Amino acid sequence: MGLHPLEFSESYLDSPSFREKVKAHEAELDKTNRFIKELYKDGKNLINATKQLAMAQRKFAQCLGEFQFEYIGDAKTDDERCIDESLQEFSSFLRNLEDQRELMMRNITETLMKPLEKFRKEQLGSAKAERKKYEKETEKYYSSLEKLLNMSSKKKEPQLQEADGQVETNRQHFQELSLEYVCKLQEIQERKKFECVEPMLAFFQTVFTFYHQGYELAKDFDHYKRALQINIQNTRSRFEATRSEVYELMKKIKDSPQEYRQTSPITSEGYLYVQEKRPPPFGSSWVKRYCTFVKEQKILHMATYDHRSGGKIGETESVMLKSCVRKTTDVLDRRFCLDIETTDRPGTVVTVQALSEDDHKFWMQAMGGREPVSPLHMQSIDTQLDEVGFSFVKNSINAIEKRGINDQGLFRVVGVSSKVQKLLSLMMDEKSSEVDLSVSDEWDVKTITSALKLYLRSLPEPLMTYGLYKEFIIPAKSGSPEARLQAIHCLVHKLPEKNRLVLGLLMNHLANVAANSKQNLMTMANLGVVFGPTLMRSEEETVAAIMDLKFQNIVVEILIEHVNSRKAKAMYPCEAEHDSELSFQVGAIFHDVTVSREPGWLEGELEGKRGLIPENYVELL
């Protein structure tokens, strides 16, 4: 059952049941007041959220309207033009939609928020004020009544009559106010039904109007949408038709890049690394420059440009070419180099490095390059992986470890080319190969290290062989560190016996060098850079082989890093020379390997027997 009606006659009686009915009406108005306040708060949040949405949509529309597609070539197709203009159309559609949304928000404020708040303040607020007056008059009337009833009957008659008159006045005033309050309560109860719901109806009408406007905009947009879909489909079809041709052309260029290199009969262009010499102790550096050679005038323009610096073009230097000579790796430990002699700077030679063997040939042909004249001491030396070579490797390692293990830049700092050639020629001669480099003052450490590298580079085949080159590179490119290590160790066992012997000597030495990296600055990574191309290389010099340089370095790093562990596998066969030495075959596994007191020997356990193992005949895992 709903609220009980408040009878005017009951206000005269002011019975307890009447008071309970009044409280029920008051509680209902309080609930209505709370409901309108909460609804007003939620409405404000809705309006604010919608305003935020409108701002985001307008910003999105602005972003669409400001962007334009760039096209390839000097003209657009009709389809491309329509696609390009589509973003402005999308932007315009969104702006129109947001205009309608903004109008809706204004209408909601006027038709819902303000009427509800007005009803709450004027009607519910006035009822609250009347309630306070009613409660005040109730207290006043009943207080005066109790005071009258407590008066002594012995009071004089005029005093009693005056008190009776005062109470009667309070009673009449209380009853009149009670009638007005009862009327007000029932009036508001009835009024709220339409004054609360009517704004709601206006709110939904406003929302429906907004969505209807959106529907009308969508209908107007439909024709443009269909035309744009045709433009997009046409553009996609042309893309699919031309893509196969583009890929075919790209494949041809990849297969024969030099045939498709863009050149003109007037100029040749491309990147070269230019050597910039600095005063000691800074040495020299290599700077990438974009070079343009004007053939008729023989002028080489070199512009500094580094992609990593944001792609800014630096200063351009120009030199007039006098001659161009190929620079050999014996003179400079870098491939694809050229020496350019200039006419405007007599006596000045500019050394540049091409990007690959094909690029080197391209620049040689463009600038009329010629081969260098080889002096007698620069003639090729017959180096072989034989006893003489093995003796030279051990001699060099012994000298380096005794005289220069802590020299900064060990193996990176190169010796004088003529002295390096002379030393290597001397050591390859069986008659003079017995020279002890560890006590010879004639040869400095950098000459010895350069001669050792030159020996390894000059072998008929790299130490790690052409045949196993690709197999060594594959694990370096993928797999976990453990899988790489296992694969590389297996490949080491495939090397010829003499190759493994020299490799074992060299890796133990490089591990010692790396152990002193705090002094010599030659970490395993630095040694990998130096010895990667020296110990392994592809049989053909290609761009792909150049890209594999970093993986060559990784292979050498792995060999150096894992040369001194506690477990060893036989790399080279050995027959016992005395009682304490273990006899073993290739692949035998030793356990509990420790350093022996005897230099050059290890102690290990094999099949329950413990004995000595030649240090350079096993691979330490």
XYZ file of C-alpha atoms in Angstrom:
621
model
C 0.000 0.000 0.000
C 1.168 3.552 -0.764
C 1.179 6.603 1.486
C -1.897 7.345 3.579
C -3.764 10.524 2.692
C -3.461 13.297 5.249
C -6.931 14.449 6.343
C -7.277 18.069 7.426
C -9.503 17.043 10.338
C -6.691 14.869 11.664
C -4.416 17.860 11.878
C -6.728 19.247 14.593
C -6.546 16.064 16.576
C -2.766 15.703 16.034
C -2.967 12.024 16.961
C 0.021 9.663 17.064
C -1.242 7.915 13.896
C -1.465 11.300 12.167
C 2.100 12.068 13.140
C 3.259 8.684 11.739
C 1.548 9.464 8.421
C 3.293 12.870 8.308
C 6.678 11.182 8.961
C 6.031 8.736 6.104
C 5.348 11.624 3.720
C 8.457 13.454 4.934
C 10.614 10.324 4.421
C 9.308 9.953 0.883
C 10.209 13.574 0.055
C 13.685 13.059 1.563
C 14.159 10.005 -0.647
C 13.018 12.003 -3.690
C 15.457 14.778 -2.785
C 18.359 12.318 -2.561
C 17.347 10.702 -5.841
C 17.286 14.039 -7.697
C 20.652 15.081 -6.194
C 22.244 11.774 -7.255
C 20.656 11.999 -10.684
C 21.878 15.563 -11.088
C 25.420 14.511 -10.126
C 25.380 11.595 -12.585
C 23.980 13.873 -15.260
C 26.856 16.307 -14.721
C 29.338 13.436 -15.021
C 27.602 12.290 -18.204
C 27.800 15.778 -19.702
C 31.491 16.122 -18.749
C 32.309 12.686 -20.162
C 30.464 13.539 -23.363
C 32.376 16.814 -23.591
C 35.649 14.874 -23.228
C 34.498 12.495 -25.951
C 33.600 15.449 -28.165
C 37.030 17.025 -27.601
C 38.778 13.739 -28.461
C 36.619 13.288 -31.583
C 37.339 16.865 -32.719
C 41.067 16.372 -32.173
C 40.857 13.118 -34.116
C 38.984 14.920 -36.896
C 41.583 17.692 -36.929
C 44.402 15.138 -37.225
C 42.618 13.501 -40.173
C 42.028 16.831 -41.881
C 45.636 17.996 -41.577
C 47.272 14.863 -43.009
C 47.886 14.318 -46.719
C 49.256 11.273 -48.536
C 52.356 11.855 -50.611
C 52.432 10.096 -53.958
C 55.226 8.657 -56.082
C 55.779 10.360 -59.427
C 54.709 13.686 -60.841
C 50.920 13.122 -60.961
C 48.096 11.323 -59.173
C 45.470 9.023 -60.618
C 41.821 9.891 -60.048
C 41.555 7.084 -57.554
C 44.621 8.334 -55.685
C 43.204 11.838 -55.641
C 39.926 10.615 -54.162
C 41.769 8.540 -51.566
C 43.912 11.538 -50.696
C 40.792 13.724 -50.234
C 39.003 11.050 -48.198
C 40.686 12.059 -44.973
C 39.259 15.576 -45.306
C 35.811 14.065 -45.922
C 36.125 11.880 -42.829
C 37.199 14.911 -40.844
C 34.218 16.937 -42.073
C 31.793 14.106 -41.213
C 33.143 13.871 -37.662
C 32.998 17.637 -37.159
C 29.342 17.708 -38.265
C 28.566 14.838 -35.921
C 30.224 16.640 -33.033
C 28.256 19.811 -33.804
C 25.069 17.777 -33.311
C 26.452 16.279 -30.107
C 27.262 19.740 -28.763
C 23.676 20.832 -29.496
C 22.402 17.745 -27.681
C 24.476 18.611 -24.603
C 23.039 22.141 -24.499
C 19.511 20.759 -24.793
C 20.110 18.231 -22.037
C 21.237 20.980 -19.721
C 18.153 23.098 -20.481
C 15.537 20.344 -20.601
C 16.745 17.962 -17.881
C 19.318 19.360 -15.511
C 17.852 22.801 -14.836
C 14.182 21.665 -14.373
C 15.185 18.905 -11.963
C 17.386 21.195 -9.933
C 14.633 23.875 -9.892
C 12.051 21.367 -8.591
C 14.422 20.160 -5.917
C 15.271 23.628 -4.662
C 11.867 25.306 -4.993
C 9.442 22.515 -4.096
C 11.431 20.143 -1.929
C 13.334 23.032 -0.437
C 10.111 24.865 0.509
C 8.705 21.668 2.054
C 11.822 21.389 4.159
C 11.411 24.999 5.346
C 7.721 24.382 6.151
C 8.713 21.312 8.107
C 11.036 23.317 10.319
C 8.301 25.906 10.982
C 5.802 23.137 11.775
C 8.153 21.520 14.252
C 8.898 24.893 15.838
C 5.205 25.770 16.255
C 4.510 22.304 17.654
C 7.126 22.840 20.325
C 5.834 26.338 21.077
C 2.187 25.299 21.389
C 2.715 22.279 23.597
C 5.181 24.158 25.810
C 2.670 26.977 26.407
C -0.060 24.384 27.039
C 2.010 22.576 29.651
C 2.865 25.897 31.297
C -0.816 26.830 31.480
C -1.809 23.513 32.968
C 0.875 23.823 35.603
C -0.378 27.250 36.784
C -1.846 27.387 40.267
C -5.568 27.810 40.528
C -4.962 30.388 43.245
C -3.714 32.847 40.645
C -5.825 35.893 40.136
C -8.535 35.663 37.554
C -7.043 38.260 35.187
C -3.783 36.288 35.081
C -5.568 33.059 34.338
C -7.626 34.632 31.574
C -4.502 36.140 30.002
C -2.765 32.727 30.044
C -5.815 31.066 28.515
C -5.900 33.661 25.753
C -2.221 33.172 24.953
C -2.559 29.400 24.702
C -5.630 29.757 22.493
C -3.727 32.044 20.133
C -0.826 29.543 19.928
C -3.267 26.706 19.301
C -4.981 28.510 16.407
C -1.630 29.425 14.872
C -0.362 25.843 15.237
C -3.486 24.352 13.666
C -3.393 26.796 10.715
C 0.268 25.977 10.092
C -0.500 22.260 10.394
C -3.222 22.574 7.741
C -0.871 24.434 5.391
C 1.941 21.897 5.968
C -0.352 18.941 5.306
C -1.565 20.603 2.106
C 2.028 21.297 1.000
C 3.150 17.719 1.585
C 0.336 16.255 -0.477
C 0.775 18.857 -3.226
C 4.489 18.036 -3.685
C 3.760 14.304 -3.627
C 1.455 14.760 -6.585
C 3.553 17.385 -8.379
C 6.755 15.266 -8.426
C 5.107 12.719 -10.687
C 5.086 15.021 -13.687
C 7.769 17.549 -12.759
C 10.413 14.750 -12.518
C 9.315 12.598 -15.448
C 8.610 15.349 -17.961
C 12.327 16.453 -18.068
C 13.270 12.783 -18.524
C 11.036 12.579 -21.553
C 12.641 15.731 -22.972
C 16.091 14.198 -22.336
C 15.310 11.078 -24.358
C 13.769 13.150 -27.108
C 17.034 15.109 -27.331
C 19.081 11.884 -27.452
C 16.847 10.402 -30.156
C 17.147 13.620 -32.160
C 20.964 13.348 -31.987
C 20.948 9.765 -33.226
C 18.490 10.666 -35.943
C 20.812 13.450 -37.091
C 23.653 10.894 -37.121
C 21.486 8.614 -39.231
C 20.802 11.451 -41.689
C 24.528 12.226 -41.896
C 25.244 8.531 -42.534
C 22.663 8.485 -45.357
C 24.287 11.550 -46.951
C 27.723 9.918 -46.531
C 26.644 6.628 -48.103
C 27.059 7.773 -51.712
C 30.579 9.032 -51.064
C 31.426 5.843 -49.149
C 30.447 3.637 -52.092
C 32.492 5.710 -54.534
C 35.495 5.618 -52.204
C 35.268 1.831 -51.886
C 35.564 1.604 -55.679
C 38.610 3.921 -55.609
C 40.257 1.778 -52.946
C 39.553 -1.454 -54.827
C 40.991 0.002 -58.044
C 44.130 1.134 -56.242
C 44.548 -2.269 -54.582
C 44.133 -4.058 -57.922
C 46.824 -1.911 -59.534
C 49.102 -2.580 -56.568
C 48.650 -6.350 -56.858
C 49.270 -6.202 -60.604
C 52.544 -4.284 -60.274
C 53.913 -5.902 -57.127
C 55.075 -9.078 -58.889
C 56.966 -7.005 -61.438
C 58.586 -4.941 -58.711
C 59.690 -8.097 -56.881
C 61.060 -9.566 -60.093
C 63.074 -6.421 -60.735
C 64.302 -6.420 -57.158
C 65.418 -10.052 -57.552
C 67.359 -9.176 -60.717
C 69.066 -6.298 -58.953
C 69.906 -8.536 -56.017
C 71.393 -11.154 -58.344
C 73.420 -8.655 -60.399
C 73.692 -5.416 -58.425
C 76.539 -3.994 -60.491
C 74.537 -4.285 -63.713
C 71.756 -2.162 -62.278
C 73.898 0.312 -60.394
C 72.715 3.786 -61.332
C 75.598 5.568 -62.998
C 75.888 8.224 -65.630
C 78.582 8.719 -68.261
C 79.496 11.909 -66.450
C 79.753 10.851 -62.797
C 80.165 7.835 -60.556
C 78.624 7.894 -57.094
C 78.588 5.841 -53.922
C 79.803 5.561 -50.344
C 83.470 5.294 -49.430
C 85.169 5.242 -46.049
C 87.920 7.868 -45.978
C 90.926 7.514 -43.674
C 91.519 10.630 -41.607
C 94.989 10.738 -40.090
C 95.428 12.350 -36.700
C 98.539 13.313 -34.766
C 99.887 10.796 -32.220
C 98.705 9.260 -29.991
C 95.244 9.368 -31.564
C 96.146 7.444 -34.726
C 93.650 7.463 -37.592
C 89.898 7.083 -38.013
C 87.610 6.088 -40.889
C 84.730 8.379 -41.822
C 81.903 7.378 -44.148
C 81.404 9.843 -47.007
C 79.184 9.959 -50.040
C 81.537 10.421 -52.990
C 80.856 11.724 -56.479
C 83.595 11.373 -59.075
C 83.325 13.691 -62.105
C 85.145 11.683 -64.761
C 85.968 14.393 -67.297
C 87.361 16.837 -64.744
C 88.787 14.092 -62.514
C 87.351 15.733 -59.402
C 86.235 13.681 -56.406
C 83.632 15.326 -54.170
C 83.361 13.774 -50.688
C 80.370 14.730 -48.501
C 80.215 13.576 -44.874
C 76.965 11.770 -44.167
C 76.184 9.488 -41.243
C 72.774 7.811 -41.047
C 73.140 7.414 -37.275
C 73.432 11.174 -36.681
C 69.955 11.898 -37.994
C 70.969 11.892 -41.647
C 72.469 15.388 -41.733
C 74.818 16.230 -44.603
C 78.129 17.607 -43.367
C 80.910 19.464 -45.126
C 81.923 18.557 -48.682
C 85.596 18.213 -49.583
C 86.819 18.130 -53.193
C 90.148 16.857 -54.549
C 91.530 16.594 -58.081
C 92.662 13.072 -58.952
C 96.195 12.431 -60.193
C 96.336 8.657 -59.784
C 94.526 5.782 -58.086
C 96.352 2.662 -56.834
C 94.923 -0.427 -55.177
C 96.170 -0.778 -51.592
C 97.058 -4.320 -50.577
C 96.165 -5.866 -47.240
C 99.869 -6.455 -46.616
C 100.351 -2.717 -46.315
C 97.065 -1.955 -44.498
C 95.046 -4.497 -42.539
C 91.767 -3.523 -44.253
C 90.249 -4.882 -47.441
C 88.959 -3.030 -50.509
C 91.262 0.004 -50.063
C 92.548 2.517 -52.633
C 95.274 5.160 -52.479
C 94.303 8.385 -54.270
C 97.065 10.853 -55.169
C 95.878 14.423 -55.741
C 97.208 17.192 -57.982
C 96.015 20.089 -55.843
C 97.837 18.667 -52.799
C 101.232 17.391 -54.015
C 102.558 14.521 -51.938
C 99.195 13.974 -50.230
C 97.643 10.520 -50.527
C 94.017 9.965 -49.570
C 93.238 6.380 -48.566
C 89.651 5.245 -49.089
C 87.869 1.932 -48.505
C 85.118 0.556 -50.738
C 82.188 -1.379 -49.327
C 82.823 -4.729 -51.037
C 84.941 -6.443 -53.678
C 82.475 -5.482 -56.434
C 82.374 -1.921 -55.150
C 86.172 -1.906 -55.108
C 86.271 -2.953 -58.779
C 83.657 -0.315 -59.611
C 85.762 2.517 -58.159
C 88.973 1.124 -59.668
C 87.343 1.197 -63.110
C 85.738 4.617 -62.592
C 88.952 6.324 -61.430
C 91.344 4.431 -63.720
C 92.969 2.555 -60.851
C 96.045 0.400 -61.254
C 97.735 -2.390 -59.333
C 100.603 -1.524 -56.960
C 104.231 -2.227 -57.886
C 105.530 -4.889 -55.505
C 109.112 -4.342 -54.234
C 111.284 -7.341 -53.586
C 110.614 -7.404 -49.855
C 106.887 -7.262 -50.550
C 106.846 -10.346 -52.749
C 104.608 -13.191 -51.654
C 106.016 -15.597 -49.116
C 105.452 -19.319 -49.342
C 103.716 -20.157 -46.066
C 102.599 -23.678 -45.274
C 101.048 -25.433 -42.319
C 104.139 -27.574 -41.716
C 106.815 -28.035 -39.072
C 108.438 -24.707 -39.971
C 105.112 -22.900 -39.648
C 104.241 -24.713 -36.405
C 107.630 -23.791 -34.962
C 107.091 -20.136 -35.936
C 103.685 -20.072 -34.232
C 105.114 -21.485 -30.983
C 108.133 -19.163 -31.199
C 105.899 -16.109 -31.718
C 103.480 -17.033 -28.913
C 106.355 -17.637 -26.493
C 107.895 -14.243 -27.367
C 104.603 -12.361 -27.056
C 103.748 -13.883 -23.675
C 107.204 -13.177 -22.284
C 107.759 -9.703 -23.729
C 104.425 -8.032 -24.428
C 101.421 -9.752 -22.872
C 100.422 -6.434 -21.244
C 101.091 -4.163 -24.261
C 98.067 -2.025 -25.018
C 96.355 -2.896 -28.292
C 98.213 -6.192 -28.587
C 97.506 -7.685 -32.068
C 95.606 -4.522 -33.045
C 98.622 -2.245 -33.276
C 100.368 -3.235 -36.512
C 104.060 -3.217 -37.247
C 105.899 -1.649 -40.167
C 104.963 -3.630 -43.266
C 108.502 -4.030 -44.575
C 109.783 -5.308 -41.224
C 106.829 -7.683 -40.889
C 107.553 -9.133 -44.354
C 111.227 -9.444 -43.529
C 110.566 -11.275 -40.255
C 108.102 -13.697 -41.810
C 110.497 -14.401 -44.717
C 113.249 -15.064 -42.210
C 111.153 -17.433 -40.098
C 109.868 -19.363 -43.126
C 113.479 -20.118 -44.076
C 114.465 -23.417 -42.468
C 118.066 -22.252 -42.118
C 117.207 -19.258 -39.964
C 113.940 -20.357 -38.366
C 115.676 -21.233 -35.083
C 115.899 -17.571 -34.030
C 114.470 -17.179 -30.503
C 112.126 -14.208 -30.771
C 111.639 -14.008 -26.993
C 115.227 -12.729 -26.539
C 115.758 -10.972 -29.872
C 115.954 -7.173 -29.618
C 115.804 -6.815 -33.390
C 112.081 -7.552 -33.549
C 109.563 -5.604 -31.453
C 106.317 -7.144 -30.209
C 104.031 -5.435 -32.740
C 106.209 -6.756 -35.586
C 105.960 -10.282 -34.172
C 102.160 -10.085 -33.725
C 101.756 -8.687 -37.251
C 103.982 -11.427 -38.677
C 101.943 -14.091 -36.886
C 98.701 -12.691 -38.313
C 100.271 -12.393 -41.765
C 101.402 -16.021 -41.602
C 97.872 -17.179 -40.747
C 96.343 -15.004 -43.489
C 98.869 -16.155 -46.070
C 98.188 -19.862 -45.684
C 96.873 -21.504 -48.876
C 93.675 -22.188 -46.954
C 92.398 -20.548 -43.738
C 93.241 -22.391 -40.548
C 89.572 -23.336 -40.054
C 89.320 -24.327 -43.759
C 87.052 -23.218 -46.579
C 85.090 -26.458 -46.411
C 83.909 -25.931 -42.831
C 83.369 -22.174 -43.119
C 79.589 -22.283 -43.576
C 79.212 -24.983 -40.932
C 81.009 -22.794 -38.369
C 78.874 -19.757 -39.284
C 75.481 -21.536 -38.966
C 75.544 -22.189 -35.169
C 76.873 -18.673 -34.552
C 73.706 -17.265 -36.135
C 71.158 -19.187 -34.099
C 70.518 -21.443 -31.153
C 71.248 -21.155 -27.443
C 74.794 -20.518 -26.145
C 75.026 -24.169 -25.084
C 73.959 -25.395 -28.526
C 76.446 -23.073 -30.223
C 79.259 -24.301 -28.009
C 78.444 -27.963 -28.646
C 78.182 -27.468 -32.420
C 81.435 -25.532 -32.673
C 83.317 -28.100 -30.600
C 82.053 -30.865 -32.864
C 83.235 -28.913 -35.900
C 86.692 -28.419 -34.365
C 87.080 -32.212 -34.383
C 86.419 -32.230 -38.126
C 89.480 -30.051 -38.767
C 92.645 -31.735 -40.025
C 95.014 -32.763 -37.239
C 97.666 -30.118 -37.961
C 95.023 -27.392 -38.163
C 93.658 -28.400 -34.752
C 97.146 -28.422 -33.285
C 97.868 -24.851 -34.379
C 94.350 -23.743 -33.406
C 94.821 -25.212 -29.930
C 98.114 -23.360 -29.458
C 96.593 -20.104 -30.670
C 93.403 -20.313 -28.570
C 95.352 -20.981 -25.367
C 97.527 -17.980 -26.149
C 94.556 -15.716 -26.908
C 92.921 -16.808 -23.648
C 96.067 -15.651 -21.831
C 95.910 -12.346 -23.716
C 92.253 -11.873 -22.759
C 93.037 -12.708 -19.124
C 95.266 -9.615 -19.102
C 92.749 -7.370 -20.832
C 92.767 -4.824 -17.997
C 96.322 -3.982 -19.027
C 96.367 -4.679 -22.784
C 92.707 -3.676 -23.451
C 92.256 -6.748 -25.654
C 89.069 -8.431 -24.499
C 87.731 -11.623 -26.067
C 85.447 -9.479 -28.231
C 88.384 -7.405 -29.476
C 90.409 -10.524 -30.196
C 87.419 -11.958 -32.069
C 87.380 -8.882 -34.308
C 91.093 -9.275 -35.058
C 91.240 -13.045 -35.576
C 87.767 -13.781 -36.968
C 88.655 -12.859 -40.582
C 92.193 -14.216 -40.092
C 91.239 -17.747 -39.059
C 88.112 -18.283 -41.168
C 86.753 -16.760 -44.352
C 84.644 -17.678 -47.340
C 86.369 -18.938 -50.448
C 84.615 -16.197 -52.428
C 84.649 -12.564 -51.388
C 81.008 -11.489 -51.584
C 78.731 -9.054 -49.819
C 77.194 -12.006 -48.002
C 80.629 -13.028 -46.743
C 81.232 -9.495 -45.502
C 77.958 -9.598 -43.594
C 79.187 -12.789 -41.903
C 82.238 -11.071 -40.390
C 80.440 -10.526 -37.082
C 79.588 -14.229 -36.909
C 83.233 -15.145 -37.574
C 84.095 -13.008 -34.564
C 81.514 -14.853 -32.440
C 83.025 -18.245 -33.337
C 86.499 -17.110 -32.289
C 85.114 -15.582 -29.069
C 83.485 -18.908 -28.177
C 86.741 -20.810 -28.783
C 88.680 -18.357 -26.595
C 86.083 -18.220 -23.831
C 85.814 -21.984 -23.350
C 89.464 -22.928 -23.608
C 90.083 -23.034 -19.826
C 87.383 -25.165 -18.188
C 87.651 -28.181 -15.903
C 86.681 -30.798 -18.475
C 88.705 -31.673 -21.568
C 88.276 -33.628 -24.785
C 91.179 -34.979 -26.794
C 91.688 -32.856 -29.915
C 94.955 -34.377 -31.080
C 96.130 -37.995 -30.800
C 99.010 -38.700 -28.468
C 101.200 -41.684 -27.650
C 102.780 -41.794 -24.181
C 106.435 -40.722 -24.133
C 107.044 -41.667 -20.475
C 105.327 -43.668 -17.738
C 103.316 -40.827 -16.220
C 101.816 -39.672 -19.538
C 98.407 -40.949 -20.586
C 98.029 -42.459 -24.058
C 94.774 -41.469 -25.759
C 92.947 -41.136 -29.055
C 91.016 -38.230 -30.550
C 87.696 -37.712 -28.743
C 88.745 -39.218 -25.387
C 87.104 -37.438 -22.419
C 89.226 -36.450 -19.394
C 87.805 -35.589 -15.977
C 88.997 -33.503 -13.025
C 91.516 -31.655 -15.189
C 94.032 -29.527 -13.253
C 97.200 -27.614 -14.057
C 100.367 -29.679 -13.627
C 103.531 -28.438 -11.956
C 105.340 -29.165 -15.194
C 104.978 -26.265 -17.663
C 102.913 -27.159 -20.748
C 101.228 -30.133 -19.084
C 97.861 -30.847 -17.463
C 96.818 -33.577 -15.061
C 93.640 -35.515 -15.733
C 91.794 -38.776 -15.209
C 91.014 -41.173 -18.087
C 89.290 -44.523 -17.592
C 90.249 -44.643 -13.905
C 93.896 -43.724 -14.549
C 95.408 -40.358 -13.652
C 98.386 -38.939 -15.475
C 99.874 -36.117 -17.542
C 98.327 -34.725 -20.726
C 100.115 -32.361 -23.160
C 98.350 -28.991 -22.733
C 98.119 -28.321 -26.453
C 96.767 -31.757 -27.334
C 93.388 -31.408 -25.666
C 90.408 -29.159 -26.027
C 89.299 -27.662 -22.702
C 85.499 -27.520 -22.454
